[in-house]
Amino acid sequence: MRLITSLIAAATLVAAPLFAAEPENTLVIEVAGEANGIIEIELLPEVAPQHVERIKRLAREGLYDDVTFHRVMNDFMAQTGDVEHGKREGFNLRFAGIGKSPYPMLPAEFSDIDYQAGVVGMARGQDINSANSQFFIMFAHKKHLNGQYTVVGRVVNGQDVVNAIKKGDDNNNGAVMEPDYMKSVQVKADIEAAAAAEAEAEAETEETTSTD
């Protein structure tokens, strides 16, 4: 019975996964500002393959680094990912949220996943096929989003960091003055590969030194 309950919880994205997320499909976000810490997001390529591939591409190209959480609404969500107008340097609240990446808009990849706290969805315009680079992380359950926005992942570590992100003005659609930001965004597999390469280089250096 306990195993069945755990499986149901994992399937509905309410509880922690039974197995650790694959590093290749884990996004690691370092948040800075009023909130400070690491958020790890399990990406879901089986649910939204094109959107997940886009997020990983932008992360690997460094385009998400220093991008602000420009729209943050109490008891709702924190939105970020405007790689065109959402950068911390030269941040202008008038334009944040209307930008996109250099790549084409993405076709919707809707699913029946419930928008619980910690679920990550792709922002879009009125056209359902207009998601591009921006995404949002949920603070709370909002079922009216179900089937309306593409789910790309869920927070597996650091929901406390998500909850601490500086909130915006709810009377101004959550717009944030001097917002928190994503200091760095990386795919976990790349972090692990870089660490392994560094360790190997250090071992080779030590070996060379010892044989001199």
Short mmCIF file of N, CA, C and O in Angstrom, two decimals, residues 15-96:
data_model
loop_
_atom_site.label_atom_id
_atom_site.label_comp_id
_atom_site.label_asym_id
_atom_site.label_seq_id
_atom_site.Cartn_x
_atom_site.Cartn_y
_atom_site.Cartn_z
N ALA A 15 4.76 14.58 -4.61
CA ALA A 15 5.82 14.16 -3.71
C ALA A 15 7.14 14.07 -4.45
O ALA A 15 7.21 14.22 -5.66
N ALA A 16 8.20 13.77 -3.69
CA ALA A 16 9.52 13.62 -4.30
C ALA A 16 9.52 12.38 -5.18
O ALA A 16 8.79 11.44 -4.95
N PRO A 17 10.36 12.36 -6.23
CA PRO A 17 10.39 11.22 -7.12
C PRO A 17 10.96 9.99 -6.44
O PRO A 17 11.73 10.10 -5.51
N LEU A 18 10.57 8.81 -6.94
CA LEU A 18 11.11 7.58 -6.39
C LEU A 18 12.58 7.44 -6.73
O LEU A 18 13.35 6.85 -6.00
N PHE A 19 12.99 7.96 -7.88
CA PHE A 19 14.37 7.87 -8.32
C PHE A 19 14.89 9.29 -8.56
O PHE A 19 14.16 10.19 -8.94
N ALA A 20 16.20 9.44 -8.35
CA ALA A 20 16.82 10.76 -8.56
C ALA A 20 16.71 11.15 -10.03
O ALA A 20 16.80 10.30 -10.92
N ALA A 21 16.50 12.43 -10.27
CA ALA A 21 16.41 12.92 -11.64
C ALA A 21 17.75 12.72 -12.35
O ALA A 21 18.81 12.84 -11.74
N GLU A 22 17.70 12.41 -13.62
CA GLU A 22 18.92 12.25 -14.40
C GLU A 22 19.64 13.59 -14.49
O GLU A 22 19.00 14.63 -14.75
N PRO A 23 20.96 13.61 -14.32
CA PRO A 23 21.70 14.87 -14.41
C PRO A 23 21.48 15.61 -15.73
O PRO A 23 21.43 16.83 -15.76
N GLU A 24 21.33 14.84 -16.83
CA GLU A 24 21.12 15.48 -18.13
C GLU A 24 19.79 16.22 -18.17
O GLU A 24 19.62 17.16 -18.95
N ASN A 25 18.86 15.85 -17.34
CA ASN A 25 17.55 16.50 -17.31
C ASN A 25 17.28 17.16 -15.96
O ASN A 25 16.14 17.19 -15.49
N THR A 26 18.34 17.67 -15.35
CA THR A 26 18.21 18.45 -14.11
C THR A 26 18.79 19.83 -14.33
O THR A 26 19.96 19.97 -14.73
N LEU A 27 17.98 20.84 -14.10
CA LEU A 27 18.41 22.23 -14.25
C LEU A 27 18.79 22.76 -12.87
O LEU A 27 18.03 22.62 -11.92
N VAL A 28 19.97 23.35 -12.78
CA VAL A 28 20.47 23.88 -11.51
C VAL A 28 20.52 25.40 -11.62
O VAL A 28 21.27 25.95 -12.43
N ILE A 29 19.71 26.07 -10.80
CA ILE A 29 19.61 27.53 -10.83
C ILE A 29 20.16 28.10 -9.53
O ILE A 29 19.69 27.76 -8.45
N GLU A 30 21.15 28.97 -9.64
CA GLU A 30 21.65 29.70 -8.48
C GLU A 30 20.93 31.05 -8.42
O GLU A 30 21.06 31.85 -9.35
N VAL A 31 20.17 31.26 -7.36
CA VAL A 31 19.38 32.49 -7.21
C VAL A 31 20.12 33.46 -6.31
O VAL A 31 20.71 33.07 -5.30
N ALA A 32 20.07 34.75 -6.66
CA ALA A 32 20.68 35.79 -5.85
C ALA A 32 19.72 36.97 -5.71
O ALA A 32 18.83 37.17 -6.53
N GLY A 33 19.92 37.75 -4.66
CA GLY A 33 19.05 38.88 -4.35
C GLY A 33 18.53 38.72 -2.94
O GLY A 33 19.27 38.34 -2.03
N GLU A 34 17.24 39.01 -2.72
CA GLU A 34 16.64 38.75 -1.42
C GLU A 34 16.64 37.26 -1.12
O GLU A 34 16.85 36.84 0.02
N ALA A 35 16.40 36.46 -2.12
CA ALA A 35 16.51 35.01 -2.00
C ALA A 35 17.91 34.61 -2.44
O ALA A 35 18.45 35.15 -3.41
N ASN A 36 18.51 33.68 -1.72
CA ASN A 36 19.84 33.19 -2.09
C ASN A 36 19.86 31.68 -1.91
O ASN A 36 19.47 31.18 -0.85
N GLY A 37 20.30 30.97 -2.94
CA GLY A 37 20.38 29.52 -2.81
C GLY A 37 20.25 28.84 -4.16
O GLY A 37 20.25 29.48 -5.21
N ILE A 38 20.14 27.53 -4.09
CA ILE A 38 20.11 26.69 -5.29
C ILE A 38 18.72 26.06 -5.45
O ILE A 38 18.16 25.53 -4.49
N ILE A 39 18.22 26.13 -6.66
CA ILE A 39 16.99 25.43 -7.04
C ILE A 39 17.36 24.35 -8.05
O ILE A 39 18.07 24.64 -9.02
N GLU A 40 16.91 23.13 -7.82
CA GLU A 40 17.10 22.06 -8.79
C GLU A 40 15.74 21.67 -9.36
O GLU A 40 14.80 21.40 -8.60
N ILE A 41 15.68 21.66 -10.67
CA ILE A 41 14.42 21.35 -11.37
C ILE A 41 14.62 20.09 -12.20
O ILE A 41 15.56 20.00 -13.00
N GLU A 42 13.76 19.12 -11.97
CA GLU A 42 13.74 17.93 -12.83
C GLU A 42 12.95 18.28 -14.09
O GLU A 42 11.75 18.57 -14.03
N LEU A 43 13.63 18.27 -15.22
CA LEU A 43 12.97 18.52 -16.50
C LEU A 43 12.30 17.24 -16.98
O LEU A 43 12.73 16.14 -16.65
N LEU A 44 11.24 17.41 -17.77
CA LEU A 44 10.41 16.28 -18.17
C LEU A 44 10.35 16.15 -19.69
O LEU A 44 9.37 16.53 -20.34
N PRO A 45 11.42 15.60 -20.30
CA PRO A 45 11.44 15.48 -21.76
C PRO A 45 10.37 14.55 -22.31
O PRO A 45 9.96 14.68 -23.47
N GLU A 46 9.90 13.61 -21.49
CA GLU A 46 8.84 12.72 -21.95
C GLU A 46 7.50 13.43 -22.03
O GLU A 46 6.57 12.97 -22.71
N VAL A 47 7.39 14.57 -21.37
CA VAL A 47 6.16 15.36 -21.38
C VAL A 47 6.23 16.48 -22.42
O VAL A 47 5.28 16.72 -23.16
N ALA A 48 7.36 17.17 -22.46
CA ALA A 48 7.50 18.34 -23.34
C ALA A 48 8.91 18.36 -23.94
O ALA A 48 9.75 19.18 -23.56
N PRO A 49 9.20 17.47 -24.87
CA PRO A 49 10.57 17.34 -25.39
C PRO A 49 11.13 18.60 -26.04
O PRO A 49 12.31 18.92 -25.83
N GLN A 50 10.33 19.31 -26.81
CA GLN A 50 10.86 20.50 -27.49
C GLN A 50 11.14 21.63 -26.50
O GLN A 50 12.15 22.34 -26.63
N HIS A 51 10.27 21.79 -25.52
CA HIS A 51 10.47 22.84 -24.52
C HIS A 51 11.68 22.54 -23.64
O HIS A 51 12.47 23.44 -23.31
N VAL A 52 11.82 21.29 -23.25
CA VAL A 52 12.97 20.90 -22.42
C VAL A 52 14.27 21.12 -23.19
O VAL A 52 15.25 21.65 -22.64
N GLU A 53 14.29 20.74 -24.45
CA GLU A 53 15.49 20.93 -25.26
C GLU A 53 15.82 22.42 -25.38
O GLU A 53 17.00 22.80 -25.32
N ARG A 54 14.81 23.27 -25.51
CA ARG A 54 15.03 24.71 -25.61
C ARG A 54 15.65 25.24 -24.30
O ARG A 54 16.62 26.03 -24.33
N ILE A 55 15.10 24.84 -23.17
CA ILE A 55 15.62 25.32 -21.89
C ILE A 55 17.08 24.90 -21.71
O ILE A 55 17.92 25.71 -21.29
N LYS A 56 17.39 23.65 -22.03
CA LYS A 56 18.77 23.19 -21.88
C LYS A 56 19.70 23.93 -22.84
O LYS A 56 20.84 24.26 -22.47
N ARG A 57 19.23 24.20 -24.02
CA ARG A 57 20.06 24.93 -24.99
C ARG A 57 20.37 26.33 -24.49
O ARG A 57 21.53 26.77 -24.53
N LEU A 58 19.37 27.03 -24.01
CA LEU A 58 19.59 28.40 -23.51
C LEU A 58 20.48 28.40 -22.28
O LEU A 58 21.32 29.30 -22.11
N ALA A 59 20.32 27.39 -21.42
CA ALA A 59 21.18 27.29 -20.24
C ALA A 59 22.63 27.06 -20.66
O ALA A 59 23.56 27.70 -20.15
N ARG A 60 22.83 26.15 -21.60
CA ARG A 60 24.19 25.82 -22.04
C ARG A 60 24.85 26.96 -22.79
O ARG A 60 26.09 27.08 -22.80
N GLU A 61 24.07 27.81 -23.39
CA GLU A 61 24.62 28.98 -24.08
C GLU A 61 24.81 30.16 -23.14
O GLU A 61 25.29 31.22 -23.56
N GLY A 62 24.43 29.99 -21.87
CA GLY A 62 24.62 31.05 -20.88
C GLY A 62 23.62 32.18 -20.97
O GLY A 62 23.77 33.21 -20.29
N LEU A 63 22.57 32.00 -21.77
CA LEU A 63 21.62 33.09 -21.97
C LEU A 63 20.72 33.34 -20.76
O LEU A 63 20.17 34.44 -20.62
N TYR A 64 20.55 32.34 -19.91
CA TYR A 64 19.73 32.53 -18.72
C TYR A 64 20.48 33.20 -17.56
O TYR A 64 19.86 33.65 -16.60
N ASP A 65 21.80 33.25 -17.64
CA ASP A 65 22.58 33.83 -16.55
C ASP A 65 22.25 35.31 -16.38
O ASP A 65 22.20 36.06 -17.37
N ASP A 66 22.04 35.72 -15.12
CA ASP A 66 21.73 37.12 -14.77
C ASP A 66 20.37 37.58 -15.27
O ASP A 66 20.10 38.79 -15.35
N VAL A 67 19.48 36.66 -15.57
CA VAL A 67 18.12 37.02 -15.95
C VAL A 67 17.25 37.10 -14.69
O VAL A 67 17.33 36.25 -13.80
N THR A 68 16.44 38.14 -14.61
CA THR A 68 15.66 38.44 -13.39
C THR A 68 14.36 37.63 -13.31
O THR A 68 13.85 37.13 -14.31
N PHE A 69 13.84 37.58 -12.09
CA PHE A 69 12.47 37.13 -11.85
C PHE A 69 11.61 38.40 -11.92
O PHE A 69 11.35 39.06 -10.91
N HIS A 70 11.20 38.75 -13.11
CA HIS A 70 10.60 40.06 -13.35
C HIS A 70 9.14 40.15 -12.92
O HIS A 70 8.61 41.24 -12.73
N ARG A 71 8.47 38.99 -12.81
CA ARG A 71 7.05 38.97 -12.45
C ARG A 71 6.83 37.90 -11.38
O ARG A 71 6.99 36.71 -11.66
N VAL A 72 6.51 38.34 -10.18
CA VAL A 72 6.37 37.41 -9.05
C VAL A 72 5.12 37.78 -8.27
O VAL A 72 5.04 38.88 -7.71
N MET A 73 4.15 36.87 -8.24
CA MET A 73 2.87 37.14 -7.62
C MET A 73 2.66 36.28 -6.38
O MET A 73 2.88 35.06 -6.42
N ASN A 74 2.27 36.93 -5.29
CA ASN A 74 2.01 36.23 -4.04
C ASN A 74 1.03 35.09 -4.24
O ASN A 74 0.03 35.23 -4.94
N ASP A 75 1.33 33.94 -3.63
CA ASP A 75 0.45 32.77 -3.67
C ASP A 75 0.15 32.33 -5.10
O ASP A 75 -0.89 31.73 -5.35
N PHE A 76 1.07 32.60 -6.02
CA PHE A 76 0.85 32.19 -7.40
C PHE A 76 2.14 31.63 -7.99
O PHE A 76 2.38 30.43 -7.93
N MET A 77 3.01 32.51 -8.53
CA MET A 77 4.20 32.00 -9.20
C MET A 77 5.27 33.07 -9.36
O MET A 77 5.00 34.27 -9.20
N ALA A 78 6.49 32.61 -9.69
CA ALA A 78 7.61 33.49 -10.01
C ALA A 78 8.00 33.25 -11.46
O ALA A 78 8.30 32.11 -11.84
N GLN A 79 7.99 34.30 -12.27
CA GLN A 79 8.28 34.17 -13.70
C GLN A 79 9.64 34.77 -14.02
O GLN A 79 10.02 35.82 -13.51
N THR A 80 10.37 34.09 -14.91
CA THR A 80 11.71 34.52 -15.31
C THR A 80 11.96 34.03 -16.74
O THR A 80 11.05 33.56 -17.41
N GLY A 81 13.19 34.20 -17.21
CA GLY A 81 13.57 33.62 -18.50
C GLY A 81 13.52 34.56 -19.69
O GLY A 81 13.73 34.11 -20.82
N ASP A 82 13.25 35.86 -19.45
CA ASP A 82 13.26 36.81 -20.57
C ASP A 82 14.72 37.13 -20.88
O ASP A 82 15.31 38.04 -20.30
N VAL A 83 15.30 36.38 -21.81
CA VAL A 83 16.72 36.54 -22.10
C VAL A 83 17.01 37.78 -22.95
O VAL A 83 18.17 38.16 -23.12
N GLU A 84 15.98 38.42 -23.45
CA GLU A 84 16.15 39.61 -24.27
C GLU A 84 16.04 40.90 -23.46
O GLU A 84 16.90 41.78 -23.56
N HIS A 85 15.01 41.01 -22.63
CA HIS A 85 14.78 42.25 -21.87
C HIS A 85 14.83 42.06 -20.35
O HIS A 85 14.59 43.03 -19.62
N GLY A 86 15.13 40.85 -19.89
CA GLY A 86 15.07 40.59 -18.46
C GLY A 86 16.39 40.52 -17.74
O GLY A 86 16.45 40.14 -16.57
N LYS A 87 17.48 40.89 -18.42
CA LYS A 87 18.79 40.83 -17.78
C LYS A 87 18.89 41.86 -16.65
O LYS A 87 18.30 42.94 -16.71
N ARG A 88 19.66 41.49 -15.62
CA ARG A 88 19.81 42.38 -14.46
C ARG A 88 20.47 43.71 -14.86
O ARG A 88 20.04 44.78 -14.43
N GLU A 89 21.51 43.64 -15.67
CA GLU A 89 22.18 44.86 -16.11
C GLU A 89 21.28 45.61 -17.08
O GLU A 89 20.83 45.06 -18.09
N GLY A 90 20.98 46.85 -16.78
CA GLY A 90 20.12 47.65 -17.63
C GLY A 90 18.66 47.26 -17.55
O GLY A 90 17.88 47.57 -18.46
N PHE A 91 18.28 46.61 -16.45
CA PHE A 91 16.89 46.13 -16.31
C PHE A 91 15.90 47.28 -16.43
O PHE A 91 16.05 48.33 -15.81
N ASN A 92 14.88 47.07 -17.26
CA ASN A 92 13.83 48.06 -17.46
C ASN A 92 12.49 47.35 -17.34
O ASN A 92 12.14 46.53 -18.17
N LEU A 93 11.76 47.70 -16.28
CA LEU A 93 10.50 47.02 -15.99
C LEU A 93 9.47 47.18 -17.10
O LEU A 93 8.59 46.34 -17.26
N ARG A 94 9.60 48.22 -17.90
CA ARG A 94 8.64 48.46 -18.98
C ARG A 94 8.70 47.37 -20.04
O ARG A 94 7.69 47.04 -20.68
N PHE A 95 9.89 46.81 -20.24
CA PHE A 95 10.07 45.84 -21.32
C PHE A 95 10.20 44.40 -20.84
O PHE A 95 10.01 43.48 -21.64
N ALA A 96 10.54 44.22 -19.57
CA ALA A 96 10.72 42.87 -19.06
C ALA A 96 9.43 42.07 -19.23
O ALA A 96 8.35 42.53 -18.87
#
